[in-house]
CSV table of C-alpha atoms in Angstrom, one decimal:
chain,number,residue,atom,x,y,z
A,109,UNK,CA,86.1,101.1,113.0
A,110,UNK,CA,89.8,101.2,111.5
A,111,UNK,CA,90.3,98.3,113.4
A,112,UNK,CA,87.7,95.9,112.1
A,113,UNK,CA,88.2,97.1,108.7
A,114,UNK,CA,91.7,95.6,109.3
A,115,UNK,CA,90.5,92.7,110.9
A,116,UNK,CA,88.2,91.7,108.1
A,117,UNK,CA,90.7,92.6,105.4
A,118,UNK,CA,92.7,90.2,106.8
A,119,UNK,CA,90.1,87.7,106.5
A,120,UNK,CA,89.2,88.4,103.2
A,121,UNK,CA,93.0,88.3,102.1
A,122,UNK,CA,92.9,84.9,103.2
A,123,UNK,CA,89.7,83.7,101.5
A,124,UNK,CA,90.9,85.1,98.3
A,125,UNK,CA,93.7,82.8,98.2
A,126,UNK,CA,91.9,80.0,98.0
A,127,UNK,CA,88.8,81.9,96.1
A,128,UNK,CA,90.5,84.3,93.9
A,129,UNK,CA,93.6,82.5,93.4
A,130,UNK,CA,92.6,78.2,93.6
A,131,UNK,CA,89.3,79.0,92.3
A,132,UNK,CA,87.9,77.0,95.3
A,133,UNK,CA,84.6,78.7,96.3
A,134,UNK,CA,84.2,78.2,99.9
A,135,UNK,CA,81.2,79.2,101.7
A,136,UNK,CA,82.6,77.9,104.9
A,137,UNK,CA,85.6,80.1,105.1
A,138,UNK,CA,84.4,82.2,108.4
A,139,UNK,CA,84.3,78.5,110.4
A,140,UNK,CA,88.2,79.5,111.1
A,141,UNK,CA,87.4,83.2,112.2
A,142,UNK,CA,85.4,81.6,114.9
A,143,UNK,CA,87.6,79.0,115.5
A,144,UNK,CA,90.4,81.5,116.2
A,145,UNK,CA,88.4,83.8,118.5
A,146,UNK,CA,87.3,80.4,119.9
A,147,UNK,CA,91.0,79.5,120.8
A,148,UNK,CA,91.8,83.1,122.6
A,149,UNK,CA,88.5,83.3,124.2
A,150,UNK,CA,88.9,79.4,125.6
A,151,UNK,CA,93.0,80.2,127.0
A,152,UNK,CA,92.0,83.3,128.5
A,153,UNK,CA,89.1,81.5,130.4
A,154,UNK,CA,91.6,79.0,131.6
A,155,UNK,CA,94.1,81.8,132.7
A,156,UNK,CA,96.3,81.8,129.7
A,157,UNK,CA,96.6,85.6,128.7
A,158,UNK,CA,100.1,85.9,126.9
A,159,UNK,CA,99.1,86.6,123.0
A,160,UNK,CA,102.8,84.9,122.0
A,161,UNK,CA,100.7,81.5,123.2
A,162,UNK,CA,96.6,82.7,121.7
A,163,UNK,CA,97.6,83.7,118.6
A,164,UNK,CA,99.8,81.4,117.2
A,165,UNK,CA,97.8,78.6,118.8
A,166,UNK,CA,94.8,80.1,117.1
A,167,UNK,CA,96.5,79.6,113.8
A,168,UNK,CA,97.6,76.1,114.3
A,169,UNK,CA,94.5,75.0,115.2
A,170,UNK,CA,92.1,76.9,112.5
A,171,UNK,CA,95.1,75.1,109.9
A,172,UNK,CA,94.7,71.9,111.5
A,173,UNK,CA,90.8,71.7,111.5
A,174,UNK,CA,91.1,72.8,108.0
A,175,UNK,CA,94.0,70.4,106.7
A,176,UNK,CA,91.4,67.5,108.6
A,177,UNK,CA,88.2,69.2,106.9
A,178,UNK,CA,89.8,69.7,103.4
A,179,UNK,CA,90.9,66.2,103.1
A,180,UNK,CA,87.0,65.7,102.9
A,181,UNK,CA,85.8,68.4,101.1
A,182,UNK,CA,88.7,68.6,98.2
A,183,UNK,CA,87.8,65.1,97.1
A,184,UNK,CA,84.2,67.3,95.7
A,185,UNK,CA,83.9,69.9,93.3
A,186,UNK,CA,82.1,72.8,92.3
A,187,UNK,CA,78.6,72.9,93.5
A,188,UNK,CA,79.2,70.0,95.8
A,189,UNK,CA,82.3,71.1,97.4
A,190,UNK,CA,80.1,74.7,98.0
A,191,UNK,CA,77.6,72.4,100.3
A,192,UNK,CA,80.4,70.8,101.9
A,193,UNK,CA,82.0,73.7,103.1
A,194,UNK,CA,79.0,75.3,104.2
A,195,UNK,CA,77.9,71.9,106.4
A,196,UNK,CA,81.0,71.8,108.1
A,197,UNK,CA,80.4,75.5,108.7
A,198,UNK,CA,77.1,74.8,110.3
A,199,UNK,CA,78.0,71.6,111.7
A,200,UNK,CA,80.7,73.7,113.7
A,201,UNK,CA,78.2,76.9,114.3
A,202,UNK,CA,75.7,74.4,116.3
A,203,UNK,CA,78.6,72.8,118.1
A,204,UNK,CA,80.2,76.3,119.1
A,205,UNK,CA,76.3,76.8,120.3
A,206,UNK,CA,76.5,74.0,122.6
A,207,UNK,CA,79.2,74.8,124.1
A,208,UNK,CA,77.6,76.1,127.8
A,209,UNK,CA,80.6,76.3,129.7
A,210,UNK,CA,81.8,79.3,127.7
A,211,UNK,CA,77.9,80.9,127.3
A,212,UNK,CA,76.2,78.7,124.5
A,213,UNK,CA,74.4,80.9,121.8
A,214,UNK,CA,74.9,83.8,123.6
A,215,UNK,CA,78.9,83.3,123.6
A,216,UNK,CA,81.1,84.8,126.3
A,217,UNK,CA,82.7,87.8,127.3
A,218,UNK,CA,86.3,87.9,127.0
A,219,UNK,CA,88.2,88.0,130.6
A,220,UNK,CA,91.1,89.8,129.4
A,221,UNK,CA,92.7,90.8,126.1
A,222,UNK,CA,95.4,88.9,125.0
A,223,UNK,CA,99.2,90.5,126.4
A,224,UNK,CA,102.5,90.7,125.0
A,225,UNK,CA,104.6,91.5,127.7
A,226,UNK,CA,104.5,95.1,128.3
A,227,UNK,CA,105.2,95.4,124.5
A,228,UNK,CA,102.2,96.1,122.8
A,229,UNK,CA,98.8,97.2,125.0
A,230,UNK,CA,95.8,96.3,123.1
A,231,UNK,CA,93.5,98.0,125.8
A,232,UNK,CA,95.2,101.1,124.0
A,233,UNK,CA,93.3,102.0,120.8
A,234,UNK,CA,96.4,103.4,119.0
A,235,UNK,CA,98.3,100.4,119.7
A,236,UNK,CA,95.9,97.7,118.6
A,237,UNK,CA,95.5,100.2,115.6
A,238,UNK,CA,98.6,100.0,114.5
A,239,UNK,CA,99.7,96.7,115.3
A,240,UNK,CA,96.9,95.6,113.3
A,241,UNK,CA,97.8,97.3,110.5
A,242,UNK,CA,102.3,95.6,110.3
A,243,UNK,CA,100.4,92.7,110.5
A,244,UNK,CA,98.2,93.8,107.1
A,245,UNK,CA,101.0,95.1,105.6
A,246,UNK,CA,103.0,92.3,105.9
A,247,UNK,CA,100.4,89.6,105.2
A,248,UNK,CA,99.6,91.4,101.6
A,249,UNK,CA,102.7,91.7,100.8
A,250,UNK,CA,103.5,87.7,101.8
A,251,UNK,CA,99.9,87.2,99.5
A,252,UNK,CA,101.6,89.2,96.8
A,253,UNK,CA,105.0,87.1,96.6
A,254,UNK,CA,102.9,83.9,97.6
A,255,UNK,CA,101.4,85.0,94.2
A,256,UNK,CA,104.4,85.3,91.9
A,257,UNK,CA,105.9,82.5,93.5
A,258,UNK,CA,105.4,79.1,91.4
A,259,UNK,CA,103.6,77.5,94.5
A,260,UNK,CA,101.1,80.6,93.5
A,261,UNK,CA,101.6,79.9,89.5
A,262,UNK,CA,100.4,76.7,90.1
A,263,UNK,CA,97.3,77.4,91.8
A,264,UNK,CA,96.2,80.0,88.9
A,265,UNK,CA,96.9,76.5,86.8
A,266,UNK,CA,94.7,74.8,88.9
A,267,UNK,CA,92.3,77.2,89.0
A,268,UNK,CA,92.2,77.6,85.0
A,269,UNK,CA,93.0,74.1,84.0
A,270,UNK,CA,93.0,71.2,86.8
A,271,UNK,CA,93.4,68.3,84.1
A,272,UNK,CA,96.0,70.2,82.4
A,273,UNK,CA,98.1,70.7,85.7
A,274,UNK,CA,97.2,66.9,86.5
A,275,UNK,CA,98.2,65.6,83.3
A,276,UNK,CA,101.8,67.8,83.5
A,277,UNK,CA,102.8,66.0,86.7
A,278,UNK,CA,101.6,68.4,89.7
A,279,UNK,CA,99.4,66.9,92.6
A,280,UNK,CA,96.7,69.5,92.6
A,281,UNK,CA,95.5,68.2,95.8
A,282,UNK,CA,98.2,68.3,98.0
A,283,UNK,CA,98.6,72.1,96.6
A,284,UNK,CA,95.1,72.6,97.3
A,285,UNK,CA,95.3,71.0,100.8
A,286,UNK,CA,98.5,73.5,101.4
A,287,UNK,CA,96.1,76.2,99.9
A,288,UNK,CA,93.3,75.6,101.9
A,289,UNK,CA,95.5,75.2,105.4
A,290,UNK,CA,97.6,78.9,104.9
A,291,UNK,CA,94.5,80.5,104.4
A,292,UNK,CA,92.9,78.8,107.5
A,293,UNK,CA,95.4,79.8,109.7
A,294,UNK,CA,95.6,83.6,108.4
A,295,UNK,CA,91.8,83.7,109.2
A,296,UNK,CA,92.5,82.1,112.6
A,297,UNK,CA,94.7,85.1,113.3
A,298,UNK,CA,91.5,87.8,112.0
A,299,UNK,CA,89.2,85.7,114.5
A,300,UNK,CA,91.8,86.4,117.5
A,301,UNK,CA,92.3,89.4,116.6
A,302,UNK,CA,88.4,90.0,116.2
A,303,UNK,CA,88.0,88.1,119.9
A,304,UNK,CA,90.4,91.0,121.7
A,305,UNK,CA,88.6,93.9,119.5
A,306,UNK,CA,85.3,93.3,120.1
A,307,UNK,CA,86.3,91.5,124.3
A,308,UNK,CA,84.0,88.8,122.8
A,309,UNK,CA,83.3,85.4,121.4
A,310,UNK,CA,80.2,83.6,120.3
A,311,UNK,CA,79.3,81.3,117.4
A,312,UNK,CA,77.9,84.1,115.5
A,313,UNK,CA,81.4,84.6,114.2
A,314,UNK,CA,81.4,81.1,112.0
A,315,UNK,CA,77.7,81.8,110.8
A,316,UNK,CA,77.4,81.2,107.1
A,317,UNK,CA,76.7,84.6,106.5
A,318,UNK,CA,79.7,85.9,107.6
A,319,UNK,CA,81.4,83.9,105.0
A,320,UNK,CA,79.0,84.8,102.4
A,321,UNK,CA,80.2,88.8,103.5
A,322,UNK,CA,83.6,87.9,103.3
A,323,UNK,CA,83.0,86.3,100.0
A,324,UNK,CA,81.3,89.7,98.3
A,325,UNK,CA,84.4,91.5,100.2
A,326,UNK,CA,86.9,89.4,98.2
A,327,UNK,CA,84.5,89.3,94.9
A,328,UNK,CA,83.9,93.5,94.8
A,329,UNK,CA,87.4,94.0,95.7
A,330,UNK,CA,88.8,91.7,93.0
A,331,UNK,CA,89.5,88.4,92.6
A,332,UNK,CA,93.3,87.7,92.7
A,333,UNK,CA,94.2,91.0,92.5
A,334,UNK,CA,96.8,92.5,94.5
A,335,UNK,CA,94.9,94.2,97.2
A,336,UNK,CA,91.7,93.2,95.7
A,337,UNK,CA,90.3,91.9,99.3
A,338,UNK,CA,91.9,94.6,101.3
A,339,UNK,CA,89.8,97.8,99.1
A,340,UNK,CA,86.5,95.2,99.2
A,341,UNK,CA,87.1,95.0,103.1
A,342,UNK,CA,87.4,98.9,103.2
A,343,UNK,CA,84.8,99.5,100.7
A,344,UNK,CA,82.0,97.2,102.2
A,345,UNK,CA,82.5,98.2,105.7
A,346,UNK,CA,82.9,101.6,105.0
A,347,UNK,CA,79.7,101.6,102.6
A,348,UNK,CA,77.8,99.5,105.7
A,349,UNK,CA,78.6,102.1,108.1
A,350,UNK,CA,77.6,104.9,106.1
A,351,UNK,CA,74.4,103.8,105.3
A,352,UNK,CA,73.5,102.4,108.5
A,353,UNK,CA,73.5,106.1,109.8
A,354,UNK,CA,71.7,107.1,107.1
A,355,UNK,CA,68.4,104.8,107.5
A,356,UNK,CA,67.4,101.4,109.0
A,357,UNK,CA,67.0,100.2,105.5
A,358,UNK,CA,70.1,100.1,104.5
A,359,UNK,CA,70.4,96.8,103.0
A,360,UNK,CA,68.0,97.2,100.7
A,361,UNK,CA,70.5,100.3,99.0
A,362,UNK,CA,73.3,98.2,99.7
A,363,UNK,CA,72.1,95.6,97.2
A,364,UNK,CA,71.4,98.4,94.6
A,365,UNK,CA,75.1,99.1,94.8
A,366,UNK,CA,76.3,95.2,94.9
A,367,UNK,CA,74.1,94.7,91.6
A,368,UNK,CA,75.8,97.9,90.1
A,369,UNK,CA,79.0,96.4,90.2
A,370,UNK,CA,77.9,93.4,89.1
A,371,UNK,CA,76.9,95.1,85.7
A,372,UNK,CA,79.4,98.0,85.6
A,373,UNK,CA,82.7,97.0,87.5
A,374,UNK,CA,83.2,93.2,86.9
A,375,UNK,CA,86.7,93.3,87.8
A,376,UNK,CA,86.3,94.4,90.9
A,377,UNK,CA,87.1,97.9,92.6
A,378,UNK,CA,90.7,96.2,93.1
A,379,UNK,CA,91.5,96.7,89.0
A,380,UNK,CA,90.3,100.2,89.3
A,381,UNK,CA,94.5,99.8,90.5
A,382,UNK,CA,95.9,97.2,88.6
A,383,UNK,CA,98.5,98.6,85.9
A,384,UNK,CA,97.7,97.5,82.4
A,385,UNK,CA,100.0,95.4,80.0
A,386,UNK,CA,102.5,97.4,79.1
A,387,UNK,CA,102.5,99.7,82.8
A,388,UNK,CA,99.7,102.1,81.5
A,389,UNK,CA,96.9,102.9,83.2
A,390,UNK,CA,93.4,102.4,81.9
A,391,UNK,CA,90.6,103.9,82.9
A,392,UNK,CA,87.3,102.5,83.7
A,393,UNK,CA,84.8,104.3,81.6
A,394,UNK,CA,87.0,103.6,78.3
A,395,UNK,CA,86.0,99.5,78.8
A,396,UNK,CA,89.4,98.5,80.1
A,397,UNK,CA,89.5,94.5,80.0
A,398,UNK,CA,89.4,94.2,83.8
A,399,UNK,CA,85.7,95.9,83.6
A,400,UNK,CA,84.6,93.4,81.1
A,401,UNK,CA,85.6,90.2,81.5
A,402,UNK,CA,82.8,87.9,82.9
A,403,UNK,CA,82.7,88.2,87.1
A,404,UNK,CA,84.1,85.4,88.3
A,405,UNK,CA,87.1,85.1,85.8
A,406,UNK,CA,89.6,87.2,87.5
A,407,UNK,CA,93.1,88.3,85.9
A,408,UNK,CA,95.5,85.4,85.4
């Protein structure tokens, strides 16, 4: 359980740079989380096992297809680039399905987990646990410099004011493009690291609906906030497991709680962290500006 929570935080950190910080609203974002299980699942099938060759390999790839796809999509907007997204998605869901050689719509088992040379075993729970979690650490911590940096100042421009950003001499599609490509490739890494957790991959991982999960991850959490993503990761999966146990109707409460925050915590659970101007802290139930400003505006 730790371990998917990781995975998925991951994933989520990644859509919320393109989500939280570009504005872009993507509901094609889990494509590259089965593109990258794709890639481990494929090279282990052919005899390739080293994870120094899956996993970076599953990165370059999930950027690539996205740099190609984006270069489409990026010329929409709004609604239109929400379709676009999700075709592509589906269009790559149905081809994953065809794929017979490596078990169709019922995907395929994975041979062996990926290896790093006696260094780290991931058939060893405690090991994949922790490696899991340096590679969280230091992925937030690269999303909360990417963030201050002016690469990341200029995609909260773009995301308030495209025009404005145009008219002052920045190309907001190449930094869009770039945008679109670093988050691909961190969400190739979730999906090879989802491949070797769950010793499985199918096209069921680049369904829409597990973008539209990772998108309410990144929204509960917080837009653009620190480690918005990461507590929405934590918080949904946690919440799904606990109510799972609990009855088989669990959805249905599920949505009950996703409406409540809606209505009550508009920031997200991420702001229930975030310091206030001035380094105070302020707390929810006195109206904080974080837990009233409209949903999809996060904090600048």
């Amino acid at each position: 359980m730790g371990v998917r929570v990781i995975i998925f935080a991951i994933a989520a950190l990644s859509l919320d740079l393109i989500l939280g910080q570009t504005g872009l609203v993507s509901f094609g974002h889990a494509l590259y989380l089965g593109v990258g299980a794709y890639v481990v699942g494929i090279l282990a099938d052919k005899g390739v096992e080293s994870g120094v060759v899956q996993w970076p390999l599953a990165m370059a790839v999930s950027a690539a297809l996205a740099a190609a796809l984006s270069m489409v999509a990026l010329r929409t907007s709004g609604t239109f680039f929400i379709m676009i997204t999700l075709a592509f998605a589906q269009m790559m869901f149905y081809g994953a399905s065809s794929l017979y050689d490596y078990g169709g719509d019922d995907g395929m088992h994975l041979s062996v987990r990926s290896t790093f040379g006696g260094l780290v075993d991931l058939y060893d729970a405690t090991q994949f646990y922790y490696l899991a979690l340096a590679l969280l650490v230091v992925l937030a911590g690269l999303n909360i410099r990417l963030a201050r940096s002016r690469f990341g100042m200029v995609l909260k421009g773009i995301r308030v004011n495209e025009r404005r950003m145009q008219a002052v001499g920045f190309s907001t599609f190449r930094y869009k493009l770039v945008a679109c490509a670093i988050s691909a490739a961190v969400c190739g890494l979730a999906g090879a690291m989802l491949a070797n957790a769950a010793e499985f991959v199918g096209p069921q991982f680049m369904d829409w609906t597990r973008s539209a999960e990772l998108m309410i991850m990144v929204v509960a959490g917080g837009l653009a906030t620190p480690l918005g993503a990461v507590v929405g990761a934590l918080a949904y999966l946690g919440l799904e497991k606990y109510l799972s146990d609990l009855t088989i109707h669990w959805r249905l409460a599920f949505g009950v709680l996703l409406i409540l925050l809606v209505f009550v915590g508009r920031g997200g659970l991420g702001a229930l962290f975030a310091p206030a101007p001035g380094g105070e802290t302020v707390p929810a139930h006195k109206g904080s500006f974080r837990w009233a400003r409209p949903f999809f505006r996060p904090r600048a």
